[in-house]
Short mmCIF file of C-alpha atoms in Angstrom, two decimals:
data_model
loop_
_atom_site.label_atom_id
_atom_site.label_comp_id
_atom_site.label_asym_id
_atom_site.label_seq_id
_atom_site.Cartn_x
_atom_site.Cartn_y
_atom_site.Cartn_z
CA UNK M 24 -6.74 31.70 -6.24
CA UNK M 25 -6.49 32.79 -2.65
CA UNK M 26 -3.43 31.41 -0.94
CA UNK M 27 -4.51 29.19 1.91
CA UNK M 28 -1.69 28.32 4.23
CA UNK M 29 -3.60 25.57 5.99
CA UNK M 30 -6.46 24.42 3.78
CA UNK M 31 -7.01 21.44 6.10
CA UNK M 32 -8.24 23.83 8.79
CA UNK M 33 -11.10 24.84 6.52
CA UNK M 34 -12.52 21.29 6.82
CA UNK M 35 -13.96 20.43 10.19
CA UNK M 36 -14.81 16.94 11.33
CA UNK M 37 -18.16 16.97 13.14
CA UNK M 38 -19.04 14.00 15.40
CA UNK M 39 -22.71 13.85 16.24
CA UNK M 40 -23.64 12.16 19.52
CA UNK M 41 -20.42 10.13 19.80
CA UNK M 42 -20.77 7.63 22.66
CA UNK M 43 -17.23 6.36 23.19
CA UNK M 44 -14.53 8.70 24.43
CA UNK M 45 -12.00 6.19 23.16
CA UNK M 46 -13.51 6.70 19.69
CA UNK M 47 -13.05 10.48 20.04
CA UNK M 48 -9.39 9.87 20.82
CA UNK M 49 -9.00 7.52 17.89
CA UNK M 50 -10.66 10.11 15.61
CA UNK M 51 -8.16 12.75 16.74
CA UNK M 52 -5.32 10.51 15.72
CA UNK M 53 -6.92 9.48 12.43
CA UNK M 54 -7.46 13.16 11.58
CA UNK M 55 -3.93 14.33 12.52
CA UNK M 56 -2.21 11.69 10.42
CA UNK M 57 -3.81 13.33 7.41
CA UNK M 58 -3.18 16.93 8.55
CA UNK M 59 -6.69 17.69 9.79
CA UNK M 60 -7.00 19.49 13.11
CA UNK M 61 -10.48 20.96 13.39
CA UNK M 62 -12.81 18.81 15.43
CA UNK M 63 -16.34 19.59 16.50
CA UNK M 64 -18.35 17.53 18.99
CA UNK M 65 -22.19 17.58 19.15
CA UNK M 66 -23.56 16.29 22.43
CA UNK M 67 -27.08 17.37 23.30
CA UNK M 68 -26.49 16.43 26.94
CA UNK M 69 -23.35 18.57 27.00
CA UNK M 70 -21.24 15.75 28.49
CA UNK M 71 -17.53 16.51 28.34
CA UNK M 72 -15.39 13.56 27.24
CA UNK M 73 -13.09 11.89 29.80
CA UNK M 74 -9.74 13.55 29.11
CA UNK M 75 -7.63 10.58 30.21
CA UNK M 76 -9.42 8.22 27.89
CA UNK M 77 -9.15 10.62 24.98
CA UNK M 78 -5.43 11.09 25.74
CA UNK M 79 -4.78 7.33 25.76
CA UNK M 80 -6.28 6.90 22.32
CA UNK M 81 -5.15 10.11 20.64
CA UNK M 82 -1.45 9.86 21.53
CA UNK M 83 0.36 12.87 19.97
CA UNK M 84 -2.91 14.07 18.51
CA UNK M 85 -4.28 15.13 21.87
CA UNK M 86 -3.94 18.77 20.78
CA UNK M 87 -6.75 18.19 18.29
CA UNK M 88 -9.03 17.35 21.21
CA UNK M 89 -7.79 20.36 23.22
CA UNK M 90 -8.78 22.70 20.39
CA UNK M 91 -12.11 21.00 19.76
CA UNK M 92 -15.51 22.74 20.12
CA UNK M 93 -18.51 21.25 21.85
CA UNK M 94 -22.05 22.11 20.68
CA UNK M 95 -25.47 21.07 21.95
CA UNK M 96 -26.97 20.71 18.49
CA UNK M 97 -25.83 19.89 14.95
CA UNK M 98 -27.64 23.03 13.65
CA UNK M 99 -25.41 25.17 15.88
CA UNK M 100 -22.29 23.29 14.86
CA UNK M 101 -23.01 23.92 11.20
CA UNK M 102 -23.79 27.63 11.57
CA UNK M 103 -20.58 28.90 10.05
CA UNK M 104 -20.19 26.26 7.35
CA UNK M 105 -20.72 26.98 3.63
CA UNK M 106 -21.21 23.33 2.84
CA UNK M 107 -21.76 20.23 4.85
CA UNK M 108 -21.53 16.55 3.93
CA UNK M 109 -23.23 13.89 6.06
CA UNK M 110 -21.59 10.48 5.78
CA UNK M 111 -24.00 7.58 6.00
CA UNK M 112 -24.64 4.13 4.63
CA UNK M 113 -26.55 4.23 1.40
CA UNK M 114 -29.96 3.11 2.69
CA UNK M 115 -32.15 5.20 0.44
CA UNK M 116 -34.96 5.39 3.01
CA UNK M 117 -33.58 8.18 5.11
CA UNK M 118 -32.89 10.80 2.48
CA UNK M 119 -34.63 11.40 -0.75
CA UNK M 120 -31.93 13.31 -2.53
CA UNK M 121 -28.92 11.78 -4.17
CA UNK M 122 -26.13 10.08 -2.43
CA UNK M 123 -22.64 10.94 -3.50
CA UNK M 124 -19.73 8.57 -3.35
CA UNK M 125 -16.89 9.93 -1.23
CA UNK M 126 -14.42 9.86 -4.19
CA UNK M 127 -16.94 11.71 -6.32
CA UNK M 128 -17.54 14.51 -3.94
CA UNK M 129 -13.94 14.96 -2.62
CA UNK M 130 -12.52 17.02 -5.50
CA UNK M 131 -15.45 19.43 -5.27
CA UNK M 132 -14.90 19.95 -1.55
CA UNK M 133 -11.19 20.69 -2.12
CA UNK M 134 -12.00 23.06 -4.94
CA UNK M 135 -14.33 25.08 -2.73
CA UNK M 136 -11.78 25.21 0.05
CA UNK M 137 -8.93 26.26 -2.21
CA UNK M 138 -10.81 28.65 -4.39
CA UNK M 139 -12.88 30.49 -1.85
CA UNK M 140 -11.65 29.45 1.54
CA UNK M 141 -15.05 28.22 2.59
CA UNK M 142 -15.56 26.33 5.82
CA UNK M 143 -16.73 22.77 5.03
CA UNK M 144 -18.22 20.35 7.56
CA UNK M 145 -17.76 16.59 7.35
CA UNK M 146 -20.42 15.08 9.57
CA UNK M 147 -20.36 11.62 11.12
CA UNK M 148 -23.19 10.09 13.19
CA UNK M 149 -23.41 8.04 16.36
CA UNK M 150 -21.46 4.72 16.44
CA UNK M 151 -24.57 2.53 16.63
CA UNK M 152 -27.23 4.41 14.76
CA UNK M 153 -25.36 6.74 12.39
CA UNK M 154 -27.00 10.01 11.40
CA UNK M 155 -30.76 10.10 11.78
CA UNK M 156 -32.98 11.55 9.08
CA UNK M 157 -33.22 14.94 10.74
CA UNK M 158 -29.47 15.22 11.12
CA UNK M 159 -28.94 14.11 7.52
CA UNK M 160 -31.52 16.72 6.43
CA UNK M 161 -29.36 19.40 8.04
CA UNK M 162 -26.42 18.52 5.79
CA UNK M 163 -26.02 20.04 2.34
CA UNK M 164 -25.27 16.67 0.86
CA UNK M 165 -25.16 12.99 1.72
CA UNK M 166 -22.23 10.78 0.89
CA UNK M 167 -21.25 7.17 1.48
CA UNK M 168 -17.96 5.31 1.70
CA UNK M 169 -17.57 2.38 -0.66
CA UNK M 170 -17.77 -0.77 1.33
CA UNK M 171 -18.79 -4.46 1.05
CA UNK M 172 -22.50 -5.22 1.20
CA UNK M 173 -22.11 -8.11 3.56
CA UNK M 174 -20.59 -6.08 6.39
CA UNK M 175 -20.56 -2.37 5.66
CA UNK M 176 -20.26 -1.38 9.32
CA UNK M 177 -17.19 0.77 9.54
CA UNK M 178 -15.88 1.83 12.93
CA UNK M 179 -16.32 5.52 13.50
CA UNK M 180 -12.62 6.44 13.58
CA UNK M 181 -11.97 4.22 10.58
CA UNK M 182 -14.65 6.03 8.57
CA UNK M 183 -13.06 9.35 9.53
CA UNK M 184 -9.64 7.93 8.58
CA UNK M 185 -10.83 7.02 5.05
CA UNK M 186 -12.58 10.40 4.50
CA UNK M 187 -9.52 12.41 5.66
CA UNK M 188 -7.22 10.22 3.50
CA UNK M 189 -9.44 10.74 0.46
CA UNK M 190 -9.56 14.51 1.00
CA UNK M 191 -5.84 14.65 1.63
CA UNK M 192 -5.16 12.93 -1.72
CA UNK M 193 -7.55 15.30 -3.45
CA UNK M 194 -5.80 18.22 -1.81
CA UNK M 195 -2.32 16.94 -2.80
CA UNK M 196 -3.56 16.31 -6.34
CA UNK M 197 -5.01 19.84 -6.54
CA UNK M 198 -2.03 21.54 -4.91
CA UNK M 199 0.46 20.61 -7.61
CA UNK M 200 2.27 17.70 -9.15
CA UNK M 201 2.67 14.52 -7.11
CA UNK M 202 5.64 13.27 -5.11
CA UNK M 203 8.99 12.24 -6.53
CA UNK M 204 10.70 8.95 -7.12
CA UNK M 205 9.11 8.35 -10.51
CA UNK M 206 9.82 5.30 -12.64
CA UNK M 207 12.11 6.01 -15.57
CA UNK M 208 10.72 6.94 -18.97
CA UNK M 209 10.41 4.80 -22.11
CA UNK M 210 13.44 6.66 -23.60
CA UNK M 211 15.54 5.86 -20.57
CA UNK M 212 14.35 2.22 -20.50
CA UNK M 213 15.45 1.92 -24.16
CA UNK M 214 18.89 3.25 -23.23
CA UNK M 215 19.32 0.81 -20.42
CA UNK M 216 18.33 -2.06 -22.67
CA UNK M 217 20.61 -0.84 -25.43
CA UNK M 218 23.60 -0.55 -23.03
CA UNK M 219 23.06 -4.02 -21.68
CA UNK M 220 22.88 -5.37 -25.20
CA UNK M 221 26.12 -3.66 -26.09
CA UNK M 222 27.95 -4.99 -23.06
CA UNK M 223 26.83 -8.48 -23.99
CA UNK M 224 27.79 -8.01 -27.55
CA UNK M 225 31.29 -6.99 -26.46
CA UNK M 226 31.77 -10.27 -24.61
CA UNK M 227 30.63 -12.31 -27.66
CA UNK M 228 27.14 -13.10 -26.51
CA UNK M 229 25.50 -12.73 -29.88
CA UNK M 230 27.47 -15.19 -31.96
CA UNK M 231 24.28 -16.63 -33.36
CA UNK M 232 21.23 -15.04 -31.86
CA UNK M 233 19.73 -11.76 -32.89
CA UNK M 234 19.85 -9.14 -30.18
CA UNK M 235 16.45 -7.59 -30.67
CA UNK M 236 14.54 -9.98 -28.50
CA UNK M 237 16.99 -9.50 -25.65
CA UNK M 238 16.93 -5.74 -25.91
CA UNK M 239 13.18 -5.65 -25.88
CA UNK M 240 13.09 -8.13 -23.02
CA UNK M 241 15.18 -5.83 -20.83
CA UNK M 242 13.27 -2.70 -21.82
CA UNK M 243 10.00 -4.36 -20.85
CA UNK M 244 11.46 -5.83 -17.74
CA UNK M 245 12.62 -2.41 -16.60
CA UNK M 246 9.28 -0.84 -17.42
CA UNK M 247 7.09 -3.48 -15.98
CA UNK M 248 9.07 -3.46 -12.78
CA UNK M 249 8.88 0.36 -12.71
CA UNK M 250 12.59 0.80 -11.91
CA UNK M 251 13.66 4.25 -10.81
CA UNK M 252 16.86 5.78 -12.16
CA UNK M 253 19.05 4.51 -9.33
CA UNK M 254 17.88 0.95 -9.83
CA UNK M 255 18.31 1.09 -13.57
CA UNK M 256 21.80 2.52 -13.10
CA UNK M 257 22.53 -0.46 -10.90
CA UNK M 258 21.32 -2.88 -13.55
CA UNK M 259 23.39 -1.26 -16.20
CA UNK M 260 26.50 -1.21 -14.03
CA UNK M 261 26.08 -4.86 -13.32
CA UNK M 262 26.56 -5.64 -17.01
CA UNK M 263 29.50 -3.29 -17.27
CA UNK M 264 31.12 -5.21 -14.42
CA UNK M 265 30.42 -8.50 -16.18
CA UNK M 266 32.04 -7.17 -19.34
CA UNK M 267 35.14 -6.05 -17.44
CA UNK M 268 35.43 -9.42 -15.79
CA UNK M 269 35.27 -11.15 -19.16
CA UNK M 270 37.80 -8.94 -20.87
CA UNK M 271 40.36 -8.25 -18.24
CA UNK M 272 40.53 -11.04 -15.68
CA UNK M 273 42.64 -14.09 -16.38
CA UNK M 274 40.78 -17.39 -16.57
CA UNK T 12 -10.60 -13.94 -18.48
CA UNK T 13 -10.69 -16.44 -15.71
CA UNK T 14 -13.70 -15.81 -13.56
CA UNK T 15 -12.63 -15.18 -10.03
CA UNK T 16 -15.66 -15.41 -7.84
CA UNK T 17 -13.88 -13.88 -4.83
CA UNK T 18 -10.93 -11.83 -6.00
CA UNK T 19 -10.57 -10.39 -2.46
CA UNK T 20 -9.50 -13.82 -1.23
CA UNK T 21 -6.42 -13.63 -3.47
CA UNK T 22 -5.14 -10.75 -1.39
CA UNK T 23 -4.02 -11.67 2.09
CA UNK T 24 -3.31 -9.22 4.92
CA UNK T 25 -0.12 -10.22 6.69
CA UNK T 26 0.48 -8.77 10.19
CA UNK T 27 4.04 -9.14 11.32
CA UNK T 28 4.65 -9.32 15.06
CA UNK T 29 1.36 -7.63 16.03
CA UNK T 30 1.39 -6.90 19.74
CA UNK T 31 -2.18 -6.01 20.58
CA UNK T 32 -4.91 -8.57 20.26
CA UNK T 33 -7.44 -5.73 20.20
CA UNK T 34 -5.60 -4.47 17.08
CA UNK T 35 -6.00 -7.88 15.48
CA UNK T 36 -9.75 -7.71 16.13
CA UNK T 37 -9.95 -4.12 14.69
CA UNK T 38 -7.97 -5.31 11.64
CA UNK T 39 -10.49 -8.13 11.07
CA UNK T 40 -13.35 -5.59 11.12
CA UNK T 41 -11.50 -3.14 8.84
CA UNK T 42 -10.81 -5.97 6.34
CA UNK T 43 -14.32 -7.32 6.25
CA UNK T 44 -15.98 -3.94 5.68
CA UNK T 45 -14.08 -3.92 2.39
CA UNK T 46 -14.71 -7.61 1.56
CA UNK T 47 -11.30 -8.96 2.55
CA UNK T 48 -11.20 -12.17 4.55
CA UNK T 49 -7.68 -13.71 4.31
CA UNK T 50 -5.59 -12.88 7.36
CA UNK T 51 -2.11 -14.16 8.20
CA UNK T 52 -0.41 -13.57 11.49
CA UNK T 53 3.37 -13.85 11.91
CA UNK T 54 4.48 -14.34 15.48
CA UNK T 55 7.96 -15.79 15.99
CA UNK T 56 6.93 -16.78 19.57
CA UNK T 57 3.87 -18.61 18.27
CA UNK T 58 1.63 -16.87 20.79
CA UNK T 59 -2.08 -17.37 20.04
CA UNK T 60 -4.17 -14.22 20.36
CA UNK T 61 -6.69 -13.96 23.18
CA UNK T 62 -9.96 -15.01 21.49
CA UNK T 63 -12.23 -12.94 23.77
CA UNK T 64 -10.31 -9.74 23.10
CA UNK T 65 -10.29 -10.37 19.38
CA UNK T 66 -14.03 -11.09 19.48
CA UNK T 67 -14.80 -7.82 21.29
CA UNK T 68 -12.99 -5.77 18.64
CA UNK T 69 -13.90 -7.67 15.50
CA UNK T 70 -17.65 -7.85 16.15
CA UNK T 71 -19.22 -9.63 13.17
CA UNK T 72 -15.82 -10.01 11.51
CA UNK T 73 -14.71 -12.67 14.05
CA UNK T 74 -14.87 -15.29 11.26
CA UNK T 75 -11.91 -13.57 9.63
CA UNK T 76 -9.91 -14.34 12.76
CA UNK T 77 -11.20 -17.95 12.93
CA UNK T 78 -9.97 -18.56 9.39
CA UNK T 79 -6.56 -16.82 9.93
CA UNK T 80 -3.22 -18.69 9.67
CA UNK T 81 -0.40 -18.27 12.13
CA UNK T 82 3.25 -18.50 11.00
CA UNK T 83 6.49 -18.32 12.88
CA UNK T 84 8.29 -16.33 10.17
CA UNK T 85 7.46 -13.88 7.39
CA UNK T 86 9.46 -15.93 4.90
CA UNK T 87 7.11 -18.90 5.53
CA UNK T 88 4.01 -16.62 5.30
CA UNK T 89 5.10 -15.42 1.87
CA UNK T 90 6.03 -18.78 0.39
CA UNK T 91 2.98 -19.08 -1.87
CA UNK T 92 2.66 -15.40 -2.86
CA UNK T 93 3.51 -14.16 -6.33
CA UNK T 94 3.95 -10.61 -5.15
CA UNK T 95 4.18 -8.95 -1.76
CA UNK T 96 3.99 -5.34 -0.73
CA UNK T 97 5.42 -4.14 2.57
CA UNK T 98 3.78 -1.01 3.88
CA UNK T 99 6.03 1.42 5.68
CA UNK T 100 6.73 5.05 6.13
CA UNK T 101 8.89 6.54 3.47
CA UNK T 102 12.14 6.82 5.40
CA UNK T 103 14.56 6.07 2.61
CA UNK T 104 17.08 4.59 4.93
CA UNK T 105 15.70 1.11 5.28
CA UNK T 106 15.35 0.06 1.68
CA UNK T 107 17.42 1.01 -1.26
CA UNK T 108 14.86 0.41 -4.00
CA UNK T 109 11.89 2.55 -4.95
CA UNK T 110 8.89 3.27 -2.73
CA UNK T 111 5.53 3.10 -4.36
CA UNK T 112 2.57 5.19 -3.27
CA UNK T 113 -0.42 3.05 -2.38
CA UNK T 114 -2.63 4.59 -5.04
CA UNK T 115 0.07 4.02 -7.59
CA UNK T 116 0.53 0.31 -6.89
CA UNK T 117 -3.15 -0.60 -6.22
CA UNK T 118 -4.30 -0.92 -9.88
CA UNK T 119 -1.38 -3.20 -10.72
CA UNK T 120 -2.22 -5.46 -7.76
CA UNK T 121 -5.81 -5.76 -8.87
CA UNK T 122 -4.79 -6.41 -12.44
CA UNK T 123 -2.59 -9.32 -11.35
CA UNK T 124 -5.36 -10.76 -9.18
CA UNK T 125 -8.02 -10.51 -11.88
CA UNK T 126 -5.94 -11.54 -14.82
CA UNK T 127 -4.10 -14.47 -13.41
CA UNK T 128 -5.50 -15.20 -9.96
CA UNK T 129 -2.13 -14.69 -8.31
CA UNK T 130 -1.89 -14.64 -4.51
CA UNK T 131 -0.77 -11.19 -3.29
CA UNK T 132 0.46 -10.38 0.22
CA UNK T 133 -0.07 -7.04 1.83
CA UNK T 134 2.37 -6.84 4.72
CA UNK T 135 2.10 -4.65 7.81
CA UNK T 136 4.66 -4.37 10.59
CA UNK T 137 4.57 -4.17 14.32
CA UNK T 138 2.51 -1.32 15.90
CA UNK T 139 5.53 0.41 17.43
CA UNK T 140 8.38 -0.29 15.13
CA UNK T 141 6.77 -1.13 11.74
CA UNK T 142 8.62 -3.49 9.43
CA UNK T 143 12.30 -3.83 10.10
CA UNK T 144 14.77 -3.77 7.21
CA UNK T 145 15.00 -7.55 7.04
CA UNK T 146 11.23 -7.89 6.86
CA UNK T 147 11.04 -5.22 4.23
CA UNK T 148 13.79 -6.93 2.23
CA UNK T 149 11.53 -10.02 2.11
CA UNK T 150 8.80 -8.11 0.27
CA UNK T 151 8.79 -7.69 -3.47
CA UNK T 152 7.98 -3.98 -3.17
CA UNK T 153 7.67 -1.28 -0.54
CA UNK T 154 4.70 1.15 -0.49
CA UNK T 155 3.68 3.99 1.75
CA UNK T 156 0.31 5.59 2.56
CA UNK T 157 0.03 9.27 1.91
CA UNK T 158 0.05 11.05 5.24
CA UNK T 159 0.94 14.35 6.90
CA UNK T 160 4.64 14.85 7.72
CA UNK T 161 3.96 16.25 11.16
CA UNK T 162 2.24 13.08 12.46
CA UNK T 163 2.43 10.25 9.99
CA UNK T 164 1.80 7.60 12.66
CA UNK T 165 -1.24 5.67 11.49
CA UNK T 166 -2.76 3.14 13.84
CA UNK T 167 -2.31 -0.42 12.48
CA UNK T 168 -5.98 -1.19 11.81
CA UNK T 169 -6.44 2.26 10.26
CA UNK T 170 -3.55 1.62 7.89
CA UNK T 171 -5.12 -1.75 6.95
CA UNK T 172 -8.49 0.04 6.50
CA UNK T 173 -7.08 2.53 4.01
CA UNK T 174 -5.21 -0.11 2.05
CA UNK T 175 -8.31 -2.36 1.83
CA UNK T 176 -10.42 0.63 0.86
CA UNK T 177 -8.02 1.65 -1.90
CA UNK T 178 -7.83 -1.88 -3.24
CA UNK T 179 -11.58 -2.26 -3.10
CA UNK T 180 -12.02 0.89 -5.14
CA UNK T 181 -9.43 -0.33 -7.66
CA UNK T 182 -11.29 -3.65 -7.82
CA UNK T 183 -14.62 -2.01 -8.44
CA UNK T 184 -13.08 0.22 -11.09
CA UNK T 185 -11.19 -2.53 -12.86
CA UNK T 186 -12.50 -3.32 -16.26
CA UNK T 187 -12.45 -6.91 -17.45
CA UNK T 188 -9.05 -7.68 -18.95
CA UNK T 189 -7.42 -10.48 -20.87
CA UNK T 190 -6.80 -14.13 -20.09
CA UNK T 191 -4.33 -15.24 -17.55
CA UNK T 192 -0.62 -15.94 -17.82
CA UNK T 193 0.29 -16.02 -14.16
CA UNK T 194 3.46 -14.56 -12.74
CA UNK T 195 5.77 -16.97 -10.91
CA UNK T 196 5.54 -17.52 -7.16
CA UNK T 197 7.85 -16.18 -4.50
CA UNK T 198 9.51 -19.59 -4.25
CA UNK T 199 10.27 -19.63 -7.97
CA UNK T 200 11.48 -16.00 -7.89
CA UNK T 201 13.93 -16.90 -5.10
CA UNK T 202 15.21 -19.74 -7.23
CA UNK T 203 15.72 -17.49 -10.22
CA UNK T 204 17.58 -14.93 -8.10
CA UNK T 205 19.60 -17.61 -6.44
CA UNK T 206 20.68 -19.17 -9.77
CA UNK T 207 21.68 -15.77 -11.16
CA UNK T 208 23.73 -15.07 -8.07
CA UNK T 209 25.41 -18.47 -8.37
CA UNK T 210 26.32 -17.94 -12.03
CA UNK T 211 27.80 -14.56 -11.18
CA UNK T 212 29.71 -16.05 -8.25
CA UNK T 213 31.21 -18.67 -10.54
CA UNK T 214 32.68 -15.99 -12.81
CA UNK T 215 34.19 -14.13 -9.90
CA UNK T 216 31.65 -11.36 -9.63
CA UNK T 217 31.61 -11.19 -5.84
CA UNK T 218 35.24 -10.59 -5.14
CA UNK T 219 34.43 -7.76 -2.75
CA UNK T 220 30.71 -7.18 -2.59
CA UNK T 221 28.20 -9.14 -0.66
CA UNK T 222 25.72 -11.01 -2.81
CA UNK T 223 22.57 -10.46 -0.73
CA UNK T 224 21.67 -7.07 -2.25
CA UNK T 225 22.06 -8.44 -5.80
CA UNK T 226 19.98 -11.54 -5.05
CA UNK T 227 17.18 -9.42 -3.56
CA UNK T 228 17.38 -6.99 -6.45
CA UNK T 229 16.78 -9.77 -8.98
CA UNK T 230 14.04 -11.38 -6.88
CA UNK T 231 12.17 -8.07 -6.62
CA UNK T 232 12.83 -7.18 -10.26
CA UNK T 233 11.26 -10.50 -11.33
CA UNK T 234 8.30 -10.08 -9.04
CA UNK T 235 7.62 -6.43 -9.77
CA UNK T 236 7.76 -7.09 -13.48
CA UNK T 237 5.40 -10.11 -12.95
CA UNK T 238 7.48 -12.42 -15.12
CA UNK T 239 5.90 -15.67 -16.13
CA UNK T 240 7.84 -18.94 -16.07
CA UNK T 241 9.03 -18.69 -19.69
CA UNK T 242 10.42 -15.23 -19.11
CA UNK T 243 12.09 -16.18 -15.89
CA UNK T 244 13.63 -19.24 -17.60
CA UNK T 245 14.96 -16.86 -20.26
CA UNK T 246 16.50 -14.57 -17.68
CA UNK T 247 18.10 -17.53 -15.90
CA UNK T 248 19.48 -18.96 -19.15
CA UNK T 249 21.00 -15.63 -20.06
CA UNK T 250 23.21 -15.76 -17.01
CA UNK T 251 24.07 -19.39 -17.60
CA UNK T 252 25.16 -18.39 -21.06
CA UNK T 253 27.32 -15.58 -19.66
CA UNK T 254 28.98 -17.94 -17.25
CA UNK T 255 29.76 -20.38 -20.09
CA UNK T 256 31.28 -17.61 -22.17
CA UNK T 257 33.44 -16.61 -19.30
CA UNK T 258 34.68 -20.07 -18.47
CA UNK T 259 35.06 -21.69 -21.80
CA UNK T 260 35.75 -19.18 -24.55
CA UNK T 261 39.29 -18.02 -25.23
CA UNK T 262 39.94 -14.32 -24.84
#
């Protein structure tokens, strides 16, 4: 596998006929929070966005806008891409080929980026009308974002946010194991439960009752709550402290 | 399995000290695109949002705002929840217990909603400062949204959008499970934790240490594990028994 230092740069966000310059700024911010920095704007009229409005909405992601490219047509914008995905609501009427679900297509996109360093375009339509059928026909594939039938109308920057988040997760998952702070294992949970049981036995807790139920109760408690090792150490130490109180302090 | 006609209604989005009324509108829209309709606002000053601003930003999701509740404190807002998740950046300094990743905690949330119809709170902090440590301590669990280290600052409504999207996917993916045995509510969890703290205080546990951390630890333990009332009674009785041992049995 080719080592890509910045795989996110191989995925460009393409906004087709975006109307609101505030939306462009919000898209910059949404992208950058997920590590994406390549933005392409398609405006047939060639209109430059109002820099101050974009700055207000992009905050520290204004550099994404400064590095953005402006094209007059989607065809031009896609010229260097190996693969392009047009995001649209699943209407069925505007495209006769299959619609992918975002989550379904994300791992394949990441694989292409990581394995062959291809440039991939993620294409979003106009705020009001989305991608029209010609624009969608220019894309290699169509995909939709899972949403509720009653009100599926995602704001542009929110749609970009979800797509970048999904791709980032796919990228992290592909890159290697996932982040730290795992819950403890079954073996460790057994040990915690066993230790607690022993402390309680020492202070005379089990005069009558069997200890099995209590031990399993604590094991399950620890597992169900998903304690990490620091938390389970704390729980163990609490019972050690109780035992010491019982044995050493005068009444 | 209890048939929940609208499982999304069992998950409420709680905005703590939101400043911008435009953000509240954008949150309504983000929620509704994913089928979520229960919104709770926490504003200590009791300030009502500007309806026209909210309307402009929520579009056809204005009904979410009309049905929203306004509370003066987060504690009041969480009173009827069985489980609450505070979303925050993974700083490590503000909370001593484990941070979940959104994707890791989402299936468990959906399971609790579907299996026992529990009310779950998803808690988001102020736009600038996020959740402070006291607010985070009121939540049963802390979770973070995967983001890029260089600019992890998600806009409030974008964070809500991702969380609702993730939960919606988990909901769609959830297979039908087994009949309900609901976890206890926040109010009951507080009582369990308070009782345990009191039993330990009686036997001289808190000679030096402050009891707040321990009380919160047990409250979260009980909520994260999703104990039902029988289990939480058992846990309480265990500490009663310890206290009796300490006070009445000869050494």
